[in-house]
Every structure is written in structure tokens, then in C-alpha cells.
Amino acid sequence: MLGDQAAARTAIESRARAILESAGYERIETPTFEATELFARGVGESTDIVRKEMFTLTDAAGRSLTLRPEGTAPVCRAYVEHGMHKRRQPVKLWYLSSFFRHERAQAGRFRQFWQVGAEALGSEDPAVDAESIALLATLLSELHVRDVRLRLASLGSIESRLVYRVRLQAHLRANEESLSGDVRERIELNPLRAFDSDHPGTQAVMASAPRLLDHLSEDDCEHFAQVRALLDVASVPYEVDPTLVRGLDYYTRTVFEFTSDALGAQSGVGGGGRYDGLIEQLGGPRTPGMGWAAGIERIMLAGDSRPPAPAPLELFLALQEPQPALRSIAFTLLGEARAAGLSAQMDLGERSLKGQLGHAAALGARFVAVIGGEHATLKDTQDGGQQTLAPDAVVHAVLRAHTSL
Ligand code: HAM
């Protein structure tokens, strides 16, 4: 991440911080490595992430460690380990971190990428779902991500999904010969992933498959209806997509994905959902959870991520001669100027005076001071005004000019 991209990312980070922290989310940073077991159990053995995308290594003590492929399981681990269930619920946490997946790299898909994410732990309230989704909608809109669409569905609770799974598996088995090898292999482990297949035979079979949304329990239907009603109240547009499945196993009830038509094949900008069984699965108390993550690189690709204009350089200190005594004076003034809140730089390249002045111009310096032994010359590059003064009066003179601007 270089230059303009780094500046654009800083802008995304400060928007995310402003939006999430004013909604009560606190920053969390989990370790880059976790025990492999956390992801195997949390994300799910049948997912692509666990089956083929994790960077896993064995440390000197023989422990299996994995570079985090996602942030939800680590946040849940931290919630349990730090006894956060004793705090006022829901506990709301946000992160902006790098993640690692061994995928085939292409536009918008990287092996190391960044996500901004938000997790709310400890409440089943449908308002948590709606607030969480609305916050991501706000973030994407404020970052001018183009052509955004929100797809929404409910996967139901673990119990209602079990009943549905049996029906779906029966449908898949009855049409086994038309399915892709990959889907056929996963009929037992993860039949829902068949909805995500781009294999034409599988797609034809799925067109007539029973829909999970038609098999939700009354409680799940009511929960989903309330989430939708609150999104309507918040004027967040969405389309209900009964075929929406996500690439991680921990979801229950609400799931959603924001896509951008500006992105091409990798159209997912951000997504998430509820994961009411995950913390318990990781050995903690039964605790509901809801959250999302959005890809920073994809936001930058699909957004109007013009970097903010760099802060102007207020003072450049040039040396009349390449002498250590002058360098020392300039160095002292540099510290003074910065302590006074000015942005200041000096020559660090042993350039000639002409070279230094050219460098100051390239940096867009407003004031340039040429430091001689007894005197300094201070030039205002905007109005061309010039004055000769004692070197130790330079910072004061720039500050005075500054406050009168
Ligand atoms: P995910 O859908 O796997 O969800 O990833 C979220 C976002 O990360 C994607 O929408 C995409 O923008 C970005 N992303 C994923 N993989 C890559 C990649 N290889 N290169 C670039 N960007 C990528 C999760 O990770 C869940 N933890 C989200 C969540 C939080 N669910 C509940 N809470």
C-alpha cells in the first residue's frame, strides 16, 4: 500500500471510526495468529476457507497456528477469554485489520487483504441486526461506493435449519447425477453451499430446490420480519434473496451481503449476519452475536476513494552552505517548528542550495528559510515577500504570518 492508496485507506479508517464509535462500538485488535482449531471449529470444517484457504504452520512447540482468515471467530474467542459476558450487553466491537486467505489472486481478491468489521455480542434483539446493517450501509454510502445493492435473507435458527437440511439433502440426492462433483461431495457436510454454485447442472437442480425461507420457524419469521421493518424505518433499501448463502458456517437467522456492480466478478464489498451458536461452539456460554466485515481494497476499487489532499508543508529549512554548524541550527529550528504545530521539513539529501530550493518547491512549501550563520532569509512563496532575520526568529515569524493569514 503506497502513497495515494495509503492516504485513501486512512480516510476510510477515519470514516469507519467516526461512524462506528459514535454508535458505541469499541476498537479491538486480535492477534495475527490464532490456534488453527479456532477457525476449524468456528468457521467450519466444510467451508472453502478451512478446506483450502488457510495459511497454517507448526511452531517450534509443535502447535498448529493459522494466520487469521477472518475476524469473527477471534473476536468471539476474545469475548469469552476476557469475560465480556459480564459487561453490559450487547458488547459492540470493531476492527480494521489484515486477513489472509490462500486464494487465487485476481482483481479485488488478494492473499493478504484488509477488512473493517463490526461485531455486536450478547443480544438477539432484531434492532441489533438492523442497526449493524444500517451502519455498513452508511459507511459504504459515505465512502461513495458505487452501484451498491443489499441482499438479505434469514437462515433460521440451528433447529429449524436441521429440518430443512434433511429436505434439501433429499432433493440433492434425487438429482445427484446433474450436480458438480464438489456439490455432490458436500451433500452431507454442507448442502446449502449448492445455492452458490456456478455449475449449470447444479444451478438447474437448485432452481427447483426447497427454499430455506419457506421453512423458518414462527420465531425466526417474526425475527426476520422485525429486522426488515426496522431497515424500512431506517430507509435502507434491500432485496430479499432466498438463495443467499455465505461462505462461513456459523450463520443463523439474518444474513446479508452488499455487492457493487462496479466490481465485476468479485462483487462482494461486505457481508455478515447473525451467529447465535458460535460462542457456545467455541466453548463459551450460549451468547448470540451479529456482525459484518467489508473489504478495504474492494471499497477502494468501487468507491470514489480520491485521497484527501495532503496537508500543506508550512516551512522548509534550507542550508546556505553544507556545513555541520548550519545543519545543527536548522535541526533545532525543525524541532521548534514542529513543537509549535507547524508542518516542517529540512534538507536530508545533502543537496546544493539550488537543489534544496527546487526540493522545497516540489514539496509545495509555503515558507522557505535559508539558514546562514548569522542570518536567515525567510521567503513567503505565495506573495514573494522576503525578510532577513536572526535564525532563532524564523519559527516565530512563520507563526505570526500564519495567524494573520
Ligand atoms: P467474508 O464475506 O468472508 O466475511 O468477507 C467479508 C469481506 O471481505 C468480503 O465482502 C470482501 O469484501 C472481503 N474479502 C474477503 N476475501 C477477500 C480477499 N481474498 N481479497 C480481498 N477482499 C476480500 C467474513 O469474513 C466474516 N467474518 C464477516 C462477518 C463478521 N460475519 C459476521 N461478522
PDB file of C-alpha atoms in Angstrom, residues 20-225:
ATOM      1  CA  LEU A  20     -18.838   3.026  14.490  1.00  0.00           C
ATOM      2  CA  GLU A  21     -17.549   4.743  17.620  1.00  0.00           C
ATOM      3  CA  SER A  22     -20.427   7.184  17.643  1.00  0.00           C
ATOM      4  CA  ALA A  23     -22.702   4.119  17.607  1.00  0.00           C
ATOM      5  CA  GLY A  24     -20.925   2.733  20.699  1.00  0.00           C
ATOM      6  CA  TYR A  25     -18.505   0.298  19.042  1.00  0.00           C
ATOM      7  CA  GLU A  26     -15.078  -0.022  20.692  1.00  0.00           C
ATOM      8  CA  ARG A  27     -11.916  -0.865  18.767  1.00  0.00           C
ATOM      9  CA  ILE A  28     -10.482  -4.362  19.184  1.00  0.00           C
ATOM     10  CA  GLU A  29      -7.298  -5.826  17.716  1.00  0.00           C
ATOM     11  CA  THR A  30      -6.814  -9.584  17.954  1.00  0.00           C
ATOM     12  CA  PRO A  31      -3.528 -11.416  17.202  1.00  0.00           C
ATOM     13  CA  THR A  32      -2.468 -12.133  13.624  1.00  0.00           C
ATOM     14  CA  PHE A  33      -2.052 -15.822  14.509  1.00  0.00           C
ATOM     15  CA  GLU A  34      -4.555 -17.999  16.308  1.00  0.00           C
ATOM     16  CA  ALA A  35      -4.699 -21.716  17.093  1.00  0.00           C
ATOM     17  CA  THR A  36      -5.837 -23.483  13.897  1.00  0.00           C
ATOM     18  CA  GLU A  37      -8.555 -25.174  15.936  1.00  0.00           C
ATOM     19  CA  LEU A  38     -10.339 -21.836  16.440  1.00  0.00           C
ATOM     20  CA  PHE A  39     -11.017 -21.451  12.719  1.00  0.00           C
ATOM     21  CA  ALA A  40     -11.637 -25.142  12.079  1.00  0.00           C
ATOM     22  CA  ARG A  41     -14.352 -25.120  14.760  1.00  0.00           C
ATOM     23  CA  GLY A  42     -15.551 -21.566  14.301  1.00  0.00           C
ATOM     24  CA  VAL A  43     -15.610 -21.037  10.530  1.00  0.00           C
ATOM     25  CA  GLY A  44     -16.482 -24.680   9.822  1.00  0.00           C
ATOM     26  CA  GLU A  45     -14.670 -27.756   8.516  1.00  0.00           C
ATOM     27  CA  SER A  46     -16.745 -27.849   5.339  1.00  0.00           C
ATOM     28  CA  THR A  47     -16.015 -24.273   4.200  1.00  0.00           C
ATOM     29  CA  ASP A  48     -13.585 -23.378   1.416  1.00  0.00           C
ATOM     30  CA  ILE A  49     -11.731 -21.206   3.907  1.00  0.00           C
ATOM     31  CA  VAL A  50     -10.902 -24.102   6.223  1.00  0.00           C
ATOM     32  CA  ARG A  51     -10.579 -26.738   3.499  1.00  0.00           C
ATOM     33  CA  LYS A  52      -8.147 -24.916   1.259  1.00  0.00           C
ATOM     34  CA  GLU A  53      -7.503 -21.281   2.055  1.00  0.00           C
ATOM     35  CA  MET A  54      -5.742 -21.146   5.415  1.00  0.00           C
ATOM     36  CA  PHE A  55      -2.058 -20.320   5.847  1.00  0.00           C
ATOM     37  CA  THR A  56      -1.191 -22.817   8.552  1.00  0.00           C
ATOM     38  CA  LEU A  57       2.148 -23.576  10.160  1.00  0.00           C
ATOM     39  CA  THR A  58       3.514 -25.540  13.065  1.00  0.00           C
ATOM     40  CA  ASP A  59       5.534 -23.596  15.623  1.00  0.00           C
ATOM     41  CA  ALA A  60       8.649 -24.790  17.470  1.00  0.00           C
ATOM     42  CA  ALA A  61       6.483 -26.261  20.245  1.00  0.00           C
ATOM     43  CA  GLY A  62       4.501 -28.331  17.739  1.00  0.00           C
ATOM     44  CA  ARG A  63       1.326 -26.208  17.915  1.00  0.00           C
ATOM     45  CA  SER A  64      -0.664 -25.652  14.744  1.00  0.00           C
ATOM     46  CA  LEU A  65      -1.162 -21.932  14.109  1.00  0.00           C
ATOM     47  CA  THR A  66      -3.095 -20.155  11.357  1.00  0.00           C
ATOM     48  CA  LEU A  67      -2.875 -16.627  10.005  1.00  0.00           C
ATOM     49  CA  ARG A  68      -6.382 -15.261  10.674  1.00  0.00           C
ATOM     50  CA  PRO A  69      -8.576 -15.701   7.570  1.00  0.00           C
ATOM     51  CA  GLU A  70     -11.414 -13.707   9.175  1.00  0.00           C
ATOM     52  CA  GLY A  71     -12.191 -11.752  12.327  1.00  0.00           C
ATOM     53  CA  THR A  72     -15.410 -13.064  13.846  1.00  0.00           C
ATOM     54  CA  ALA A  73     -14.087 -16.250  15.463  1.00  0.00           C
ATOM     55  CA  PRO A  74     -11.125 -14.369  17.047  1.00  0.00           C
ATOM     56  CA  VAL A  75     -13.445 -11.654  18.414  1.00  0.00           C
ATOM     57  CA  CYS A  76     -15.700 -14.344  19.924  1.00  0.00           C
ATOM     58  CA  ARG A  77     -12.659 -16.049  21.446  1.00  0.00           C
ATOM     59  CA  ALA A  78     -11.597 -12.730  22.985  1.00  0.00           C
ATOM     60  CA  TYR A  79     -15.150 -12.168  24.315  1.00  0.00           C
ATOM     61  CA  VAL A  80     -15.022 -15.496  26.153  1.00  0.00           C
ATOM     62  CA  GLU A  81     -11.397 -15.231  27.288  1.00  0.00           C
ATOM     63  CA  HIS A  82     -11.848 -11.725  28.702  1.00  0.00           C
ATOM     64  CA  GLY A  83     -15.161 -12.466  30.430  1.00  0.00           C
ATOM     65  CA  MET A  84     -17.001  -9.836  28.375  1.00  0.00           C
ATOM     66  CA  HIS A  85     -20.338 -11.547  29.091  1.00  0.00           C
ATOM     67  CA  LYS A  86     -20.102  -9.793  32.491  1.00  0.00           C
ATOM     68  CA  ARG A  87     -20.246  -6.404  30.803  1.00  0.00           C
ATOM     69  CA  ARG A  88     -23.405  -4.594  29.781  1.00  0.00           C
ATOM     70  CA  GLN A  89     -24.794  -6.390  26.695  1.00  0.00           C
ATOM     71  CA  PRO A  90     -24.521  -6.193  23.791  1.00  0.00           C
ATOM     72  CA  VAL A  91     -20.757  -5.654  23.712  1.00  0.00           C
ATOM     73  CA  LYS A  92     -20.006  -3.841  20.461  1.00  0.00           C
ATOM     74  CA  LEU A  93     -16.541  -4.166  18.946  1.00  0.00           C
ATOM     75  CA  TRP A  94     -14.996  -3.006  15.675  1.00  0.00           C
ATOM     76  CA  TYR A  95     -11.719  -3.751  13.935  1.00  0.00           C
ATOM     77  CA  LEU A  96      -9.662  -2.799  10.950  1.00  0.00           C
ATOM     78  CA  SER A  97      -7.054  -5.470  10.378  1.00  0.00           C
ATOM     79  CA  SER A  98      -5.285  -7.559   7.766  1.00  0.00           C
ATOM     80  CA  PHE A  99      -6.512 -11.063   6.948  1.00  0.00           C
ATOM     81  CA  PHE A 100      -5.030 -13.925   4.957  1.00  0.00           C
ATOM     82  CA  ARG A 101      -6.593 -16.433   2.578  1.00  0.00           C
ATOM     83  CA  HIS A 102      -4.781 -18.708   0.170  1.00  0.00           C
ATOM     84  CA  GLU A 103      -6.978 -17.856  -2.810  1.00  0.00           C
ATOM     85  CA  ARG A 104      -6.203 -17.442  -6.483  1.00  0.00           C
ATOM     86  CA  ALA A 105      -5.194 -13.780  -6.578  1.00  0.00           C
ATOM     87  CA  GLN A 106      -7.077 -11.577  -9.093  1.00  0.00           C
ATOM     88  CA  ALA A 107      -8.585  -8.101  -9.262  1.00  0.00           C
ATOM     89  CA  GLY A 108     -10.217  -7.489  -5.870  1.00  0.00           C
ATOM     90  CA  ARG A 109      -9.085 -10.804  -4.444  1.00  0.00           C
ATOM     91  CA  PHE A 110      -5.808 -10.957  -2.564  1.00  0.00           C
ATOM     92  CA  ARG A 111      -3.993 -13.327  -0.269  1.00  0.00           C
ATOM     93  CA  GLN A 112      -3.440 -10.568   2.244  1.00  0.00           C
ATOM     94  CA  PHE A 113      -6.284  -8.074   2.419  1.00  0.00           C
ATOM     95  CA  TRP A 114      -7.833  -5.678   4.910  1.00  0.00           C
ATOM     96  CA  GLN A 115     -11.266  -5.719   6.433  1.00  0.00           C
ATOM     97  CA  VAL A 116     -13.165  -3.256   8.529  1.00  0.00           C
ATOM     98  CA  GLY A 117     -15.562  -5.214  10.698  1.00  0.00           C
ATOM     99  CA  ALA A 118     -18.108  -4.732  13.476  1.00  0.00           C
ATOM    100  CA  GLU A 119     -19.469  -7.339  15.885  1.00  0.00           C
ATOM    101  CA  ALA A 120     -22.267  -6.931  18.475  1.00  0.00           C
ATOM    102  CA  LEU A 121     -22.261  -9.735  21.022  1.00  0.00           C
ATOM    103  CA  GLY A 122     -24.846 -10.668  23.621  1.00  0.00           C
ATOM    104  CA  SER A 123     -28.249  -9.686  22.223  1.00  0.00           C
ATOM    105  CA  GLU A 124     -30.832 -11.343  19.987  1.00  0.00           C
ATOM    106  CA  ASP A 125     -32.770  -8.120  19.501  1.00  0.00           C
ATOM    107  CA  PRO A 126     -33.635  -7.631  15.813  1.00  0.00           C
ATOM    108  CA  ALA A 127     -32.691  -3.976  16.330  1.00  0.00           C
ATOM    109  CA  VAL A 128     -29.077  -5.153  16.673  1.00  0.00           C
ATOM    110  CA  ASP A 129     -29.287  -6.702  13.180  1.00  0.00           C
ATOM    111  CA  ALA A 130     -30.901  -3.639  11.649  1.00  0.00           C
ATOM    112  CA  GLU A 131     -28.506  -1.205  13.332  1.00  0.00           C
ATOM    113  CA  SER A 132     -25.485  -3.245  12.263  1.00  0.00           C
ATOM    114  CA  ILE A 133     -26.638  -3.434   8.622  1.00  0.00           C
ATOM    115  CA  ALA A 134     -27.588   0.247   8.578  1.00  0.00           C
ATOM    116  CA  LEU A 135     -24.127   1.209   9.851  1.00  0.00           C
ATOM    117  CA  LEU A 136     -22.450  -0.609   6.969  1.00  0.00           C
ATOM    118  CA  ALA A 137     -24.919   0.979   4.538  1.00  0.00           C
ATOM    119  CA  THR A 138     -23.963   4.401   5.923  1.00  0.00           C
ATOM    120  CA  LEU A 139     -20.249   3.649   5.698  1.00  0.00           C
ATOM    121  CA  LEU A 140     -20.475   2.493   2.067  1.00  0.00           C
ATOM    122  CA  SER A 141     -22.611   5.469   1.161  1.00  0.00           C
ATOM    123  CA  GLU A 142     -20.295   7.990   2.853  1.00  0.00           C
ATOM    124  CA  LEU A 143     -17.343   6.416   1.049  1.00  0.00           C
ATOM    125  CA  HIS A 144     -19.239   6.816  -2.245  1.00  0.00           C
ATOM    126  CA  VAL A 145     -19.112   3.117  -3.126  1.00  0.00           C
ATOM    127  CA  ARG A 146     -20.884   2.915  -6.471  1.00  0.00           C
ATOM    128  CA  ASP A 147     -23.875   0.800  -7.546  1.00  0.00           C
ATOM    129  CA  VAL A 148     -24.413  -0.833  -4.169  1.00  0.00           C
ATOM    130  CA  ARG A 149     -27.107  -3.455  -3.665  1.00  0.00           C
ATOM    131  CA  LEU A 150     -28.060  -5.145  -0.419  1.00  0.00           C
ATOM    132  CA  ARG A 151     -29.229  -8.768  -0.479  1.00  0.00           C
ATOM    133  CA  LEU A 152     -30.856 -10.063   2.649  1.00  0.00           C
ATOM    134  CA  ALA A 153     -32.118 -13.434   3.879  1.00  0.00           C
ATOM    135  CA  SER A 154     -32.668 -15.463   7.010  1.00  0.00           C
ATOM    136  CA  LEU A 155     -31.140 -18.873   7.550  1.00  0.00           C
ATOM    137  CA  GLY A 156     -33.305 -19.531  10.588  1.00  0.00           C
ATOM    138  CA  SER A 157     -32.161 -20.912  13.898  1.00  0.00           C
ATOM    139  CA  ILE A 158     -29.975 -24.013  14.064  1.00  0.00           C
ATOM    140  CA  GLU A 159     -33.044 -26.119  14.942  1.00  0.00           C
ATOM    141  CA  SER A 160     -35.216 -25.022  12.001  1.00  0.00           C
ATOM    142  CA  ARG A 161     -32.266 -25.367   9.650  1.00  0.00           C
ATOM    143  CA  LEU A 162     -31.757 -29.003  10.647  1.00  0.00           C
ATOM    144  CA  VAL A 163     -35.259 -29.890   9.469  1.00  0.00           C
ATOM    145  CA  TYR A 164     -34.701 -28.009   6.225  1.00  0.00           C
ATOM    146  CA  ARG A 165     -31.293 -29.634   5.624  1.00  0.00           C
ATOM    147  CA  VAL A 166     -32.844 -33.074   5.556  1.00  0.00           C
ATOM    148  CA  ARG A 167     -35.319 -31.948   2.856  1.00  0.00           C
ATOM    149  CA  LEU A 168     -32.625 -30.254   0.816  1.00  0.00           C
ATOM    150  CA  GLN A 169     -30.343 -33.274   1.044  1.00  0.00           C
ATOM    151  CA  ALA A 170     -33.187 -35.476  -0.218  1.00  0.00           C
ATOM    152  CA  HIS A 171     -33.665 -33.121  -3.190  1.00  0.00           C
ATOM    153  CA  LEU A 172     -29.925 -33.134  -3.954  1.00  0.00           C
ATOM    154  CA  ARG A 173     -29.665 -36.917  -3.720  1.00  0.00           C
ATOM    155  CA  ALA A 174     -32.646 -37.332  -6.020  1.00  0.00           C
ATOM    156  CA  ASN A 175     -30.813 -35.211  -8.634  1.00  0.00           C
ATOM    157  CA  GLU A 176     -27.277 -36.312  -7.848  1.00  0.00           C
ATOM    158  CA  GLU A 177     -26.260 -37.094 -11.434  1.00  0.00           C
ATOM    159  CA  SER A 178     -26.770 -33.438 -12.507  1.00  0.00           C
ATOM    160  CA  LEU A 179     -24.645 -31.934  -9.708  1.00  0.00           C
ATOM    161  CA  SER A 180     -20.994 -30.842  -9.841  1.00  0.00           C
ATOM    162  CA  GLY A 181     -18.509 -33.143  -8.096  1.00  0.00           C
ATOM    163  CA  ASP A 182     -17.830 -30.506  -5.467  1.00  0.00           C
ATOM    164  CA  VAL A 183     -21.506 -30.125  -4.542  1.00  0.00           C
ATOM    165  CA  ARG A 184     -22.039 -33.907  -4.588  1.00  0.00           C
ATOM    166  CA  GLU A 185     -19.159 -34.308  -2.141  1.00  0.00           C
ATOM    167  CA  ARG A 186     -20.725 -31.796   0.222  1.00  0.00           C
ATOM    168  CA  ILE A 187     -24.304 -33.116   0.313  1.00  0.00           C
ATOM    169  CA  GLU A 188     -23.701 -34.449   3.817  1.00  0.00           C
ATOM    170  CA  LEU A 189     -21.477 -31.716   5.207  1.00  0.00           C
ATOM    171  CA  ASN A 190     -22.787 -28.519   3.694  1.00  0.00           C
ATOM    172  CA  PRO A 191     -25.730 -28.924   1.302  1.00  0.00           C
ATOM    173  CA  LEU A 192     -26.620 -25.195   1.413  1.00  0.00           C
ATOM    174  CA  ARG A 193     -23.473 -24.264  -0.485  1.00  0.00           C
ATOM    175  CA  ALA A 194     -25.100 -25.776  -3.586  1.00  0.00           C
ATOM    176  CA  PHE A 195     -27.020 -22.467  -3.935  1.00  0.00           C
ATOM    177  CA  ASP A 196     -23.685 -20.742  -4.502  1.00  0.00           C
ATOM    178  CA  SER A 197     -22.506 -22.979  -7.340  1.00  0.00           C
ATOM    179  CA  ASP A 198     -21.808 -21.613 -10.820  1.00  0.00           C
ATOM    180  CA  HIS A 199     -22.086 -25.123 -12.336  1.00  0.00           C
ATOM    181  CA  PRO A 200     -25.041 -25.064 -14.831  1.00  0.00           C
ATOM    182  CA  GLY A 201     -26.338 -28.550 -13.906  1.00  0.00           C
ATOM    183  CA  THR A 202     -26.279 -27.676 -10.198  1.00  0.00           C
ATOM    184  CA  GLN A 203     -27.989 -24.347 -10.877  1.00  0.00           C
ATOM    185  CA  ALA A 204     -30.822 -26.127 -12.717  1.00  0.00           C
ATOM    186  CA  VAL A 205     -31.279 -28.505  -9.772  1.00  0.00           C
ATOM    187  CA  MET A 206     -31.253 -25.602  -7.305  1.00  0.00           C
ATOM    188  CA  ALA A 207     -33.912 -23.686  -9.234  1.00  0.00           C
ATOM    189  CA  SER A 208     -36.462 -26.265  -8.082  1.00  0.00           C
ATOM    190  CA  ALA A 209     -34.941 -26.894  -4.638  1.00  0.00           C
ATOM    191  CA  PRO A 210     -36.958 -26.251  -1.483  1.00  0.00           C
ATOM    192  CA  ARG A 211     -36.235 -22.786  -0.051  1.00  0.00           C
ATOM    193  CA  LEU A 212     -34.997 -22.250   3.465  1.00  0.00           C
ATOM    194  CA  LEU A 213     -37.075 -19.084   3.808  1.00  0.00           C
ATOM    195  CA  ASP A 214     -40.211 -21.261   3.448  1.00  0.00           C
ATOM    196  CA  HIS A 215     -39.067 -23.494   6.307  1.00  0.00           C
ATOM    197  CA  LEU A 216     -38.413 -20.979   9.046  1.00  0.00           C
ATOM    198  CA  SER A 217     -39.992 -21.421  12.467  1.00  0.00           C
ATOM    199  CA  GLU A 218     -42.544 -18.873  13.619  1.00  0.00           C
ATOM    200  CA  ASP A 219     -39.968 -17.187  15.876  1.00  0.00           C
ATOM    201  CA  ASP A 220     -37.460 -16.951  13.034  1.00  0.00           C
ATOM    202  CA  CYS A 221     -40.095 -15.487  10.695  1.00  0.00           C
ATOM    203  CA  GLU A 222     -41.059 -12.918  13.303  1.00  0.00           C
ATOM    204  CA  HIS A 223     -37.398 -12.006  13.928  1.00  0.00           C
ATOM    205  CA  PHE A 224     -36.761 -11.596  10.200  1.00  0.00           C
ATOM    206  CA  ALA A 225     -39.945  -9.525   9.757  1.00  0.00           C
TER     207      ALA A 225
END
